[in-house]
Amino acid sequence: MALTMLNELLIEDPSPPVLLYQVNKTAKLDTLNYQSCFMQAVFAHFPEILFIHRTYNPRGKVLYTFLVDGPRVQLEGPLARAVYFAIPAKEDAEGLAQMFQVFKTFNPAWERVCTILVDPCFLPLPSLAMEFPAAEVLPSAFHICKFLQGKFYQLSLEQPVEQVLLTSLQNTMCSATAGNLRKLYTLLSNCIPPDQLPKLHSYWLLNDRIWLAHRWRSRAESSRYFQGLEVTTRVLSQFFGTTSSVEQGVISLLRYMQQNSGDKASFGLGLTPQSSHVPSDISPQSPKVEHLVEACIQHSLNTICTGPAAQLCLGELAVVQKSVHLIGSGSEKVSIQILEDTHRVQPQPPPSCSCHFNQAFHLPCRHILAMLSARHQVLQPDMLSPQWTTGCAASLDDILGSKWSETLDKHLAVTLLTEEVGQLLQHCSQEEFERRYRTLRELADSWIGPYEQVQL
């Protein structure tokens, strides 16, 4: 039945793609090779650097997604840079060789491939070297970043240590200079237990050849690059990695590609600012549909907001993705709880929240974004203040020419520090509270003198 639907999907396509597949004795999909005409044209135009990502299916099959990469590629969208999908019979030398040979047959530009970026845990490297003898195979910065992130969470480190490592990793990936990489390497050596450190393969950070393939990007370009790949891998996992039916996963993915290929320049998510829900073929009850919803929210933030506003809101969304609970809703108000904080959200446009972030910046906070995610909606232009909207915000010259107040700057720094210290004191044990209080008491006395009582 699923294979019949696969064939029908090809008939519906106005530009018939390349599709080769084999089934086993039980009529289950065994191998697949797929490439649309547009995907083929994109690869022919940008063949120099290939990025290969693997998505695992619960049934044991693996989807290989080939994407173009490099300075010349300016395509935007979750799967805009995807140029080939393949499922090998097995992940052994023979199965991979057959997959790469089919790819080469339909893509004469393969001879111009200079670099192939892969997951550093990809073991069958000899197969790649044999099929692409002129290409250099390197671990990708994105996969190294995801690998280290996963290890940080697995080690169950103390929260402050984990946060320092994650922040340092993010900053290093967005500015992969030799100095920053060396600092991160030293930080890992100091913070990770010695018996666990070898599992992190921190020597990757000192391999300059890996980072030369990524270092040409500016900080902003690196941030967009990692965000784009994050959305791409989540979309792939949503369609292929969460369903036990390989055939149904492939059909959903290819249908998604067809329905969202109208804008050939960007291969967008299929959402314009006027479209407030996820694609119609995704039901709210689908497994892990929130991943795709969050990907849509990211896309709407990048489309509607200015760069700084998008960066602030994406930081809030990252908290939502890690831990969010919708604890109550009504026609007028929605109560959102994230970690230890509870705030009140007013959903009517423009939405507002009682939290400090929304009150200070007038931007969608983690609580508003959690509400959108729970309702399977995306950001709309009327949810944003005009000063943060793309095309309406003040120019860089206006911002740089604005008056700076040293007193206000100090006040803001003191306010933020006071709030942070207050949060730490409220959420610690009695013993830890007394120790921290004594430290603050000694610090205050040292500033003003032991003869004047300072109110803390």
XYZ file of C-alpha atoms in Angstrom:
456
model
C 0.000 0.000 0.000
C 2.761 2.435 0.965
C 4.716 1.653 -2.218
C 1.592 2.288 -4.273
C 1.314 5.702 -2.630
C 4.987 6.306 -3.422
C 4.358 5.667 -7.114
C 1.265 7.880 -7.050
C 3.350 10.648 -5.524
C 5.649 10.520 -8.555
C 2.721 10.796 -10.942
C 1.579 13.948 -9.123
C 5.009 15.563 -9.543
C 4.998 17.906 -12.607
C 8.749 17.347 -13.062
C 9.347 13.608 -12.575
C 12.353 13.069 -10.293
C 14.906 10.278 -10.190
C 13.499 7.515 -7.987
C 15.048 4.078 -7.656
C 13.964 1.657 -4.945
C 14.033 -2.028 -4.148
C 11.788 -4.092 -1.900
C 12.571 -7.255 0.008
C 10.629 -10.521 0.066
C 8.058 -9.089 2.475
C 7.409 -6.085 0.189
C 9.176 -3.726 2.577
C 11.371 -0.928 1.274
C 14.990 -2.112 1.173
C 16.837 0.629 -0.746
C 15.909 4.082 -2.026
C 17.549 6.784 -4.139
C 15.636 10.030 -4.754
C 16.519 13.325 -6.433
C 14.173 15.909 -7.929
C 15.114 17.940 -10.996
C 15.643 21.029 -8.869
C 17.837 19.140 -6.386
C 19.922 17.885 -9.300
C 20.299 21.434 -10.641
C 21.351 22.768 -7.223
C 24.080 20.144 -6.893
C 25.334 20.830 -10.419
C 25.672 24.505 -9.446
C 27.308 23.961 -6.018
C 29.178 20.631 -6.154
C 32.369 21.659 -4.344
C 31.366 20.821 -0.755
C 28.964 18.041 0.250
C 27.442 17.757 3.717
C 26.087 14.279 4.592
C 23.650 13.740 7.449
C 22.232 10.421 8.669
C 18.754 10.001 10.187
C 17.995 6.725 11.939
C 14.600 5.034 11.798
C 13.262 2.810 14.633
C 13.150 -0.103 12.171
C 16.922 0.060 11.731
C 17.072 1.780 8.329
C 19.151 4.931 7.810
C 18.260 7.904 5.621
C 21.268 9.645 4.048
C 20.637 13.288 3.183
C 23.168 15.014 0.931
C 23.311 18.819 1.213
C 25.448 21.400 -0.549
C 27.659 23.613 1.605
C 30.256 26.344 1.298
C 30.637 30.102 0.816
C 28.762 30.225 -2.500
C 25.607 28.575 -1.178
C 23.083 31.217 -0.097
C 19.906 29.108 -0.135
C 17.590 29.603 2.839
C 15.102 27.144 4.319
C 15.088 23.796 6.142
C 15.714 21.586 3.106
C 16.764 24.195 0.566
C 20.302 22.757 0.383
C 19.212 19.103 0.197
C 20.243 17.576 -3.141
C 19.800 13.825 -2.622
C 18.048 11.273 -0.384
C 19.172 7.666 -0.125
C 18.524 4.602 2.015
C 21.188 1.893 1.602
C 20.337 -1.782 2.063
C 22.945 -1.934 4.846
C 25.522 0.442 6.268
C 28.398 -1.743 5.157
C 31.000 -1.244 2.455
C 28.894 -2.907 -0.237
C 25.655 -1.100 0.601
C 27.303 2.316 0.777
C 29.334 1.763 -2.369
C 26.148 0.957 -4.274
C 24.432 4.080 -2.885
C 27.330 6.380 -3.832
C 27.618 4.827 -7.288
C 23.946 5.501 -8.031
C 24.421 9.094 -6.866
C 27.405 9.498 -9.183
C 25.526 7.985 -12.125
C 22.856 10.690 -12.026
C 25.191 13.530 -11.035
C 28.171 13.973 -13.389
C 29.266 16.969 -11.304
C 30.428 14.558 -8.563
C 33.936 14.794 -10.002
C 34.065 18.425 -8.830
C 33.451 17.532 -5.175
C 36.461 18.794 -3.189
C 35.307 18.339 0.418
C 32.814 16.032 2.147
C 31.632 16.957 5.652
C 30.364 14.047 7.760
C 29.448 13.027 11.270
C 32.758 12.292 13.070
C 31.208 9.006 14.252
C 30.738 7.892 10.630
C 32.860 4.739 10.482
C 32.770 3.594 6.819
C 35.163 6.353 5.736
C 37.053 4.016 3.350
C 33.898 3.713 1.232
C 33.765 7.506 0.843
C 37.472 7.712 0.057
C 37.151 5.005 -2.573
C 34.126 6.527 -4.328
C 35.354 10.134 -4.103
C 39.150 9.766 -4.416
C 39.791 13.473 -5.094
C 37.702 14.725 -2.159
C 38.875 15.426 1.390
C 36.613 13.900 4.054
C 36.328 15.989 7.242
C 34.191 15.927 10.399
C 31.598 18.700 10.211
C 31.524 21.512 12.783
C 27.762 21.020 13.202
C 28.051 17.331 14.045
C 30.923 17.967 16.462
C 28.819 20.626 18.200
C 25.816 18.256 18.508
C 28.088 15.465 19.739
C 29.569 17.625 22.498
C 26.151 18.981 23.487
C 24.860 15.442 23.892
C 27.863 14.448 25.996
C 27.419 17.454 28.294
C 23.836 16.393 29.022
C 24.772 12.713 29.464
C 27.433 13.515 32.068
C 24.819 15.044 34.409
C 27.172 17.841 35.420
C 26.240 20.500 37.944
C 23.953 23.020 36.291
C 26.354 26.006 36.489
C 29.163 23.921 34.967
C 26.888 22.572 32.242
C 25.694 26.074 31.403
C 29.248 27.430 31.199
C 30.248 24.591 28.848
C 27.185 25.031 26.618
C 27.676 28.805 26.400
C 31.377 28.438 25.634
C 30.608 25.801 22.989
C 28.043 28.060 21.327
C 30.406 31.044 21.308
C 33.252 28.933 19.929
C 31.140 27.449 17.137
C 30.102 30.965 16.078
C 33.704 32.202 16.175
C 35.950 29.188 15.604
C 39.297 30.942 15.931
C 42.328 28.977 17.073
C 42.321 30.902 20.350
C 38.661 30.189 21.103
C 39.073 26.512 20.250
C 42.094 26.275 22.550
C 40.122 27.964 25.373
C 37.264 25.482 24.955
C 39.740 22.589 24.936
C 41.268 23.863 28.198
C 37.815 24.360 29.715
C 36.867 20.765 28.919
C 40.110 19.533 30.471
C 39.340 21.437 33.675
C 35.597 20.724 33.985
C 35.156 17.159 32.722
C 36.098 14.238 35.029
C 39.396 12.719 33.809
C 37.852 9.269 33.267
C 35.151 10.803 31.023
C 37.314 13.253 29.062
C 38.530 10.749 26.395
C 34.898 10.074 25.416
C 34.532 13.688 24.310
C 37.307 13.448 21.668
C 38.351 16.993 22.562
C 41.359 16.666 20.236
C 38.937 17.506 17.397
C 39.050 21.081 18.655
C 42.786 21.276 17.933
C 42.563 19.933 14.385
C 42.772 23.187 12.472
C 41.897 21.547 9.151
C 38.391 20.818 10.444
C 37.756 24.437 11.364
C 39.231 25.972 8.222
C 36.202 24.565 6.391
C 33.948 26.563 8.735
C 35.989 29.592 9.810
C 35.213 31.708 6.739
C 31.754 32.458 8.140
C 31.149 35.579 10.213
C 29.590 35.253 13.663
C 26.126 36.082 12.311
C 26.556 33.708 9.365
C 27.695 30.923 11.699
C 24.661 31.448 13.915
C 22.291 31.253 10.930
C 24.174 28.237 9.591
C 23.816 26.226 12.812
C 20.188 27.292 13.247
C 19.385 26.247 9.677
C 20.979 22.821 10.089
C 19.217 22.373 13.438
C 15.854 22.969 11.759
C 16.786 20.704 8.834
C 17.774 17.775 11.053
C 14.636 18.191 13.153
C 12.421 18.114 10.077
C 14.169 14.958 8.877
C 13.752 13.353 12.294
C 10.092 14.354 12.400
C 9.279 12.602 9.136
C 11.689 9.666 9.087
C 13.102 9.205 12.575
C 9.895 8.925 14.587
C 7.801 6.475 12.551
C 8.226 2.704 12.559
C 7.153 2.575 8.909
C 10.072 3.415 6.628
C 7.742 3.679 3.645
C 5.379 6.102 5.383
C 8.319 8.202 6.577
C 9.680 8.494 3.038
C 6.256 9.354 1.619
C 5.703 12.078 4.235
C 9.141 13.566 3.554
C 8.757 13.576 -0.249
C 5.247 14.994 -0.029
C 6.600 17.722 2.227
C 9.303 18.479 -0.351
C 6.728 18.669 -3.146
C 4.335 20.892 -1.226
C 7.073 23.284 -0.157
C 9.036 23.545 -3.365
C 6.970 26.360 -4.857
C 9.579 28.914 -3.866
C 12.521 27.436 -5.709
C 14.850 30.089 -4.372
C 14.413 29.161 -0.752
C 12.535 25.882 -0.295
C 10.857 27.580 2.681
C 8.803 25.929 5.394
C 5.643 26.597 3.421
C 4.639 29.276 5.956
C 4.149 32.914 5.110
C 3.566 35.441 7.871
C -0.163 35.095 7.148
C -0.100 31.325 7.652
C -0.522 30.597 11.334
C -0.469 26.808 11.511
C 1.856 23.932 10.706
C 1.560 22.179 7.288
C -1.816 20.548 6.789
C -0.443 17.034 6.365
C 0.945 17.118 9.907
C -1.721 16.375 12.477
C -1.389 17.823 15.998
C -1.411 14.285 17.321
C 1.647 13.198 15.326
C 4.617 11.965 17.411
C 6.966 14.799 18.365
C 5.056 17.245 16.155
C 6.288 19.968 18.531
C 9.742 19.714 16.895
C 8.301 20.774 13.546
C 6.154 23.425 15.206
C 9.246 24.881 16.884
C 11.076 24.791 13.549
C 8.207 26.794 12.058
C 8.393 29.292 14.918
C 12.135 29.716 14.298
C 11.442 30.384 10.638
C 8.762 32.982 11.453
C 11.106 34.729 13.914
C 13.874 34.968 11.309
C 11.373 36.205 8.682
C 9.547 38.860 10.694
C 12.074 40.115 13.249
C 15.216 42.154 12.881
C 18.469 40.254 13.458
C 18.982 41.313 17.095
C 15.328 40.656 17.953
C 15.458 37.196 16.362
C 18.607 36.335 18.324
C 17.002 37.373 21.628
C 13.813 35.414 20.928
C 15.677 32.329 19.682
C 17.518 32.279 23.004
C 14.147 32.263 24.762
C 12.886 29.517 22.450
C 15.918 27.370 23.307
C 14.715 27.304 26.920
C 11.231 26.309 25.752
C 12.642 23.435 23.712
C 14.510 22.061 26.717
C 11.695 22.214 29.292
C 8.170 23.541 28.909
C 4.810 22.715 30.464
C 1.445 24.273 29.579
C -0.252 24.244 32.987
C -3.505 26.031 32.334
C -5.426 27.975 29.726
C -8.561 30.009 29.343
C -10.190 32.405 26.930
C -8.461 35.429 28.475
C -5.232 34.205 30.074
C -2.758 31.349 29.645
C -0.541 30.180 32.525
C 2.870 28.906 31.464
C 5.420 27.203 33.727
C 9.024 26.829 32.555
C 11.434 25.289 35.041
C 10.851 27.150 38.331
C 9.202 30.304 36.927
C 5.461 30.917 36.492
C 4.120 33.898 34.541
C 0.859 35.159 33.097
C 0.497 35.481 29.328
C -2.080 37.717 27.648
C -2.539 36.008 24.242
C -4.481 38.755 22.401
C -2.257 40.628 19.893
C 0.071 42.073 20.771
C 0.659 39.331 23.365
C 2.205 40.328 26.655
C 3.717 38.498 29.615
C 4.488 39.378 33.191
C 8.130 38.237 32.890
C 11.084 40.665 32.893
C 12.194 39.829 29.330
C 8.867 40.784 27.751
C 8.403 43.846 29.948
C 11.919 45.130 29.214
C 12.264 44.357 25.491
C 8.611 44.080 24.343
C 9.602 40.941 22.426
C 8.022 37.450 22.458
C 9.468 35.736 25.535
C 9.860 32.020 26.237
C 6.357 31.936 27.749
C 4.684 33.490 24.692
C 6.685 31.205 22.388
C 5.627 28.222 24.507
C 2.006 29.291 24.086
C 2.461 29.493 20.289
C 4.093 26.062 20.283
C 1.273 24.558 22.346
C -1.317 26.042 19.952
C 0.690 24.984 16.831
C 0.992 28.610 15.709
C 3.809 30.856 14.552
C 4.719 34.491 15.139
C 2.574 37.071 13.333
C 3.613 40.654 12.459
C 0.951 42.141 14.761
C 2.515 40.298 17.716
C 5.663 42.428 17.460
C 6.369 46.033 18.372
C 7.158 48.178 15.282
C 10.702 48.919 16.450
C 11.564 45.203 16.190
C 9.895 44.506 12.836
C 12.036 43.966 9.749
C 11.942 47.090 7.594
C 10.549 49.310 10.353
C 13.366 49.188 12.880
C 15.820 52.008 13.391
C 18.923 51.936 11.237
C 22.317 50.997 12.610
C 23.406 54.644 12.324
C 20.469 55.703 14.502
C 21.355 53.128 17.123
C 25.044 54.007 17.126
C 24.209 57.709 17.296
C 21.839 57.375 20.231
C 22.749 58.999 23.543
C 24.493 56.744 26.061
C 24.020 57.200 29.774
C 26.710 55.891 32.118
C 24.349 56.128 35.088
C 21.627 54.148 33.285
C 24.176 51.559 32.159
C 25.368 51.072 35.748
C 21.808 50.899 37.016
C 20.925 48.213 34.469
C 24.023 46.178 35.372
C 23.261 46.404 39.090
C 19.593 45.513 38.552
C 20.402 42.423 36.512
C 23.051 41.298 39.017
C 20.637 41.826 41.925
C 17.951 39.751 40.215
C 20.419 36.964 39.448
C 21.730 36.865 43.029
C 18.177 36.907 44.358
C 17.217 33.926 42.197
C 20.264 31.969 43.372
C 19.468 32.666 47.031
C 15.812 31.684 46.657
C 16.486 28.328 45.026
C 19.194 26.799 47.201
C 19.297 24.740 50.385
C 19.297 26.364 53.827
C 22.928 25.425 54.353
C 23.930 26.870 50.988
C 21.858 29.996 51.687
C 23.660 30.651 54.985
C 27.067 30.171 53.335
C 26.233 32.556 50.482
C 24.704 35.084 52.870
C 27.861 35.129 54.993
C 29.921 35.728 51.847
C 27.738 38.687 50.873
C 27.853 39.988 54.450
C 31.670 39.938 54.452
C 31.797 41.589 51.025
C 29.442 44.383 52.084
C 31.384 45.000 55.303
C 34.660 45.142 53.407
C 33.257 47.885 51.154
C 31.654 50.102 53.799
C 33.343 48.988 57.024
C 32.429 46.691 59.873
C 31.121 49.585 62.016
C 28.176 50.401 59.750
C 25.478 47.767 59.384
C 24.645 47.220 55.716
C 21.117 46.107 54.822
C 21.219 43.115 52.439
